[in-house]
CSV table of C-alpha atoms in Angstrom, one decimal:
chain,number,residue,atom,x,y,z
V,81,UNK,CA,6.3,-3.8,-22.6
V,82,UNK,CA,5.4,-4.7,-19.0
V,83,UNK,CA,2.4,-2.9,-17.5
V,84,UNK,CA,2.9,-1.6,-14.0
V,85,UNK,CA,1.2,-3.6,-11.2
V,86,UNK,CA,0.7,-2.6,-7.5
V,87,UNK,CA,2.6,-5.2,-5.4
V,88,UNK,CA,1.1,-6.1,-2.1
V,89,UNK,CA,3.3,-6.8,1.0
V,90,UNK,CA,5.0,-10.2,1.0
V,91,UNK,CA,5.6,-12.1,4.2
V,92,UNK,CA,9.1,-11.6,5.5
V,93,UNK,CA,11.4,-14.5,4.8
V,94,UNK,CA,13.7,-16.2,7.3
V,95,UNK,CA,17.4,-15.2,7.4
V,96,UNK,CA,19.9,-17.3,5.6
V,97,UNK,CA,23.6,-16.9,6.5
V,98,UNK,CA,26.5,-17.8,4.3
V,99,UNK,CA,29.7,-17.7,6.2
V,100,UNK,CA,32.8,-16.6,4.4
V,101,UNK,CA,36.1,-18.1,5.4
V,102,UNK,CA,38.7,-15.6,6.5
V,103,UNK,CA,41.9,-16.1,4.5
V,104,UNK,CA,45.0,-14.5,5.8
V,105,UNK,CA,47.1,-12.5,3.4
V,106,UNK,CA,50.8,-13.5,3.6
V,107,UNK,CA,51.8,-9.9,2.6
V,108,UNK,CA,49.8,-8.3,5.4
V,109,UNK,CA,51.5,-10.6,8.0
V,110,UNK,CA,54.7,-8.7,7.5
V,111,UNK,CA,53.1,-5.4,8.5
V,112,UNK,CA,53.5,-4.3,12.1
V,113,UNK,CA,50.6,-1.7,12.3
V,114,UNK,CA,47.3,-3.4,13.1
V,115,UNK,CA,44.6,-2.0,10.8
V,116,UNK,CA,41.4,-3.1,9.3
V,117,UNK,CA,42.3,-5.6,6.5
V,118,UNK,CA,42.1,-3.8,3.1
V,119,UNK,CA,43.3,-4.2,-0.4
V,120,UNK,CA,43.7,-1.8,-3.3
V,121,UNK,CA,41.8,-2.6,-6.5
V,122,UNK,CA,43.1,-2.0,-10.0
V,123,UNK,CA,41.3,1.4,-10.0
V,124,UNK,CA,43.2,2.5,-7.0
V,125,UNK,CA,40.1,2.3,-4.7
V,126,UNK,CA,40.4,1.0,-1.2
V,127,UNK,CA,38.6,-2.4,-0.6
V,128,UNK,CA,37.8,-4.3,2.6
V,129,UNK,CA,37.8,-8.0,3.1
V,130,UNK,CA,34.6,-9.0,4.8
V,131,UNK,CA,34.4,-11.3,7.8
V,132,UNK,CA,30.9,-12.6,7.0
V,133,UNK,CA,28.1,-12.1,4.4
V,134,UNK,CA,24.6,-12.5,5.8
V,135,UNK,CA,21.7,-13.0,3.4
V,136,UNK,CA,18.1,-12.1,4.4
V,137,UNK,CA,15.0,-12.6,2.5
V,138,UNK,CA,16.3,-15.1,-0.2
V,139,UNK,CA,13.4,-17.5,-0.1
V,140,UNK,CA,12.8,-18.5,-3.7
V,141,UNK,CA,15.9,-16.9,-5.3
V,142,UNK,CA,19.3,-18.4,-4.8
V,143,UNK,CA,21.7,-15.8,-3.3
V,144,UNK,CA,24.4,-17.0,-5.7
V,145,UNK,CA,22.5,-15.2,-8.5
V,146,UNK,CA,23.6,-11.8,-7.3
V,147,UNK,CA,27.3,-12.5,-7.6
V,148,UNK,CA,27.7,-11.1,-11.2
V,149,UNK,CA,26.1,-7.8,-10.0
V,150,UNK,CA,28.4,-7.6,-7.0
V,151,UNK,CA,31.3,-8.0,-9.4
V,152,UNK,CA,30.1,-4.9,-11.3
V,153,UNK,CA,31.0,-2.9,-8.2
V,154,UNK,CA,33.9,-5.0,-6.8
V,155,UNK,CA,35.6,-7.1,-9.6
V,156,UNK,CA,37.4,-9.2,-7.0
V,157,UNK,CA,34.3,-10.2,-5.0
V,158,UNK,CA,33.6,-13.9,-4.3
V,159,UNK,CA,31.9,-15.6,-1.4
V,160,UNK,CA,35.0,-17.4,-0.6
V,161,UNK,CA,37.2,-14.4,-0.5
V,162,UNK,CA,34.7,-11.5,0.0
V,163,UNK,CA,36.1,-8.1,-0.8
V,164,UNK,CA,34.1,-5.0,-1.5
V,165,UNK,CA,35.1,-1.4,-2.3
V,166,UNK,CA,34.7,0.8,0.6
V,167,UNK,CA,31.6,3.1,0.6
V,168,UNK,CA,29.9,1.3,-2.2
V,169,UNK,CA,26.8,-0.1,-0.5
V,170,UNK,CA,24.3,2.1,-2.4
V,171,UNK,CA,25.9,1.1,-5.7
V,172,UNK,CA,25.7,-2.6,-4.7
V,173,UNK,CA,22.0,-2.1,-4.0
V,174,UNK,CA,21.4,-0.6,-7.4
V,175,UNK,CA,23.3,-3.4,-9.2
V,176,UNK,CA,21.4,-6.2,-7.4
V,177,UNK,CA,18.1,-4.5,-8.3
V,178,UNK,CA,19.1,-4.8,-12.0
V,179,UNK,CA,18.8,-8.6,-11.6
V,180,UNK,CA,15.0,-8.0,-11.8
V,181,UNK,CA,14.1,-10.4,-9.1
V,182,UNK,CA,13.6,-8.0,-6.2
V,183,UNK,CA,11.3,-5.2,-5.1
V,184,UNK,CA,13.9,-3.6,-2.8
V,185,UNK,CA,17.4,-4.3,-1.6
V,186,UNK,CA,19.3,-3.0,1.4
V,187,UNK,CA,23.1,-3.5,1.9
V,188,UNK,CA,24.8,-2.7,5.3
V,189,UNK,CA,28.3,-3.3,6.7
V,190,UNK,CA,28.9,-3.2,10.4
V,191,UNK,CA,32.1,-2.4,12.4
V,192,UNK,CA,33.2,-6.0,12.4
V,193,UNK,CA,33.3,-6.0,8.6
V,194,UNK,CA,30.2,-8.2,8.3
V,195,UNK,CA,27.9,-7.4,5.4
V,196,UNK,CA,24.2,-8.0,5.4
V,197,UNK,CA,22.3,-8.1,2.2
V,198,UNK,CA,18.6,-7.9,2.7
V,199,UNK,CA,16.1,-8.3,-0.1
V,200,UNK,CA,12.3,-8.4,-0.7
V,201,UNK,CA,11.7,-10.8,-3.6
V,202,UNK,CA,9.0,-10.2,-6.3
V,203,UNK,CA,5.9,-12.3,-6.0
V,204,UNK,CA,5.6,-15.6,-7.7
V,205,UNK,CA,3.9,-16.1,-11.0
V,206,UNK,CA,0.5,-17.6,-10.4
V,207,UNK,CA,-0.2,-18.5,-14.1
V,208,UNK,CA,0.7,-17.6,-17.6
V,209,UNK,CA,-2.0,-17.0,-20.2
V,210,UNK,CA,-1.5,-16.6,-24.0
V,211,UNK,CA,-3.9,-14.5,-26.1
V,212,UNK,CA,-3.9,-14.3,-29.9
V,213,UNK,CA,-1.2,-16.8,-30.9
V,214,UNK,CA,-1.8,-18.7,-34.1
V,215,UNK,CA,1.5,-19.3,-36.0
V,216,UNK,CA,3.2,-20.7,-32.9
V,217,UNK,CA,1.5,-23.1,-30.6
V,218,UNK,CA,0.8,-22.0,-27.0
V,219,UNK,CA,2.8,-25.0,-25.7
V,220,UNK,CA,5.9,-24.1,-27.7
V,221,UNK,CA,5.7,-20.5,-26.5
V,222,UNK,CA,5.4,-21.6,-22.9
V,223,UNK,CA,8.4,-23.9,-23.4
V,224,UNK,CA,10.5,-20.9,-24.5
V,225,UNK,CA,9.6,-19.1,-21.3
V,226,UNK,CA,10.0,-22.1,-19.0
V,227,UNK,CA,13.5,-22.8,-20.2
V,228,UNK,CA,14.4,-19.3,-19.0
V,229,UNK,CA,12.7,-19.8,-15.6
V,230,UNK,CA,9.5,-17.9,-16.3
V,231,UNK,CA,6.8,-20.4,-15.5
V,232,UNK,CA,4.0,-21.0,-12.9
V,233,UNK,CA,5.6,-20.9,-9.4
V,234,UNK,CA,8.8,-19.0,-10.3
V,235,UNK,CA,9.7,-15.5,-9.2
V,236,UNK,CA,8.5,-12.7,-11.4
V,237,UNK,CA,11.2,-11.0,-13.4
V,238,UNK,CA,10.1,-8.3,-15.7
V,239,UNK,CA,13.6,-7.9,-17.2
V,240,UNK,CA,13.7,-11.6,-18.3
V,241,UNK,CA,10.1,-11.5,-19.6
V,242,UNK,CA,10.9,-8.4,-21.7
V,243,UNK,CA,13.9,-10.2,-23.3
V,244,UNK,CA,11.9,-13.3,-24.0
V,245,UNK,CA,9.1,-11.2,-25.6
V,246,UNK,CA,11.8,-10.0,-28.0
V,247,UNK,CA,13.1,-13.5,-28.6
V,248,UNK,CA,9.5,-14.6,-29.4
V,249,UNK,CA,9.1,-11.6,-31.8
V,250,UNK,CA,12.2,-12.6,-33.7
V,251,UNK,CA,10.7,-16.1,-34.1
V,252,UNK,CA,7.6,-14.6,-35.6
V,253,UNK,CA,9.7,-12.4,-37.9
V,254,UNK,CA,11.5,-15.5,-39.1
V,255,UNK,CA,8.1,-16.9,-40.1
V,256,UNK,CA,7.5,-13.9,-42.2
V,257,UNK,CA,5.2,-12.2,-39.7
V,258,UNK,CA,7.0,-8.9,-39.8
V,259,UNK,CA,4.0,-7.0,-38.3
V,260,UNK,CA,3.7,-9.3,-35.2
V,261,UNK,CA,3.5,-7.8,-31.8
V,262,UNK,CA,4.2,-9.3,-28.4
V,263,UNK,CA,3.3,-7.5,-25.2
V,264,UNK,CA,2.9,-8.5,-21.6
V,265,UNK,CA,0.2,-7.7,-19.0
V,266,UNK,CA,0.6,-8.5,-15.3
V,267,UNK,CA,-2.3,-8.5,-12.7
V,268,UNK,CA,-2.2,-9.5,-9.1
V,269,UNK,CA,-4.2,-12.5,-8.3
V,270,UNK,CA,-6.9,-11.7,-5.6
V,271,UNK,CA,-6.7,-15.1,-3.9
V,272,UNK,CA,-3.0,-15.9,-3.8
V,273,UNK,CA,-1.5,-12.5,-4.0
V,274,UNK,CA,0.8,-13.7,-6.7
V,275,UNK,CA,0.9,-12.5,-10.3
V,276,UNK,CA,-1.1,-13.6,-13.4
V,277,UNK,CA,1.0,-13.1,-16.5
V,278,UNK,CA,-0.7,-12.7,-19.9
V,279,UNK,CA,1.1,-12.6,-23.3
V,280,UNK,CA,-0.8,-10.7,-25.9
V,281,UNK,CA,0.2,-11.7,-29.3
V,282,UNK,CA,-0.8,-10.3,-32.7
V,283,UNK,CA,0.6,-12.5,-35.3
V,284,UNK,CA,-2.1,-12.6,-38.1
V,285,UNK,CA,-1.3,-11.2,-41.5
V,286,UNK,CA,-3.5,-11.3,-44.7
V,287,UNK,CA,-2.5,-13.8,-47.3
V,288,UNK,CA,-1.2,-17.3,-47.0
V,289,UNK,CA,-0.4,-18.4,-43.4
V,290,UNK,CA,2.6,-20.5,-42.7
V,291,UNK,CA,2.3,-23.7,-40.7
V,292,UNK,CA,2.2,-23.5,-36.9
V,293,UNK,CA,5.3,-24.3,-35.0
C-alpha cells in the first residue's frame, strides 16, 4: 500500500530529441498517388510512419524505458522505424503513465508526422527508512530494493515499490512469518522537495524466532 502524497512542482527539464531515420518502403515506391506514408497493422488499423520523435522532460528516466508501453498501442513501434496507429495519442499517454515514473504525459503529432512525447517525472527518492524489521536485516532489505532501482537518488516509482513490498512479504512467509505485513509511507522532504520513503514492517511472532537473514 502506498499512501498518497502531494507532489510539488518540479523544475521543467530540457528537451531531448531522438531523431528517427526515415526508411523508404519499396512497395510504396510503386504507387503513383502521393499520400502521407501509412501502413495497415494486423488489426486492420491505419498506422503512420513518423518523421521524428521528440522527447521532452526525460531528465532522470531513460526514454527507452517507454518503448514496451508504446508497443502496447502500436506493436510495430521502434525508434528506428517509428510507426504508430492513427488517433491513439491518448491511449499512448495512458500506457506510458502505467510505467509509474511520471506525474503526467502529453503526446502530440504535428502535420509533418513528428511526434512529441512530453513528461513530468516523479520526484527523486531522498532517503529510505525501515521500521520494525527483525527477521531480515535492514541492509538486505535495502539491497532488494536497490537491485530494482529503488534507492536514494532514483526516481520514485510506486508501481515498482508495491511489487517489491510483495516480494519482501514472500521472503517473510518463507521464514515462517505468515502474519508479517509490509507497507510503505511517502512524505515530501521539506528541504529538497524530494520524497522520503519509509517501509513499515511487522514481522514479529510469538514463539521461537528464526535467525536473521
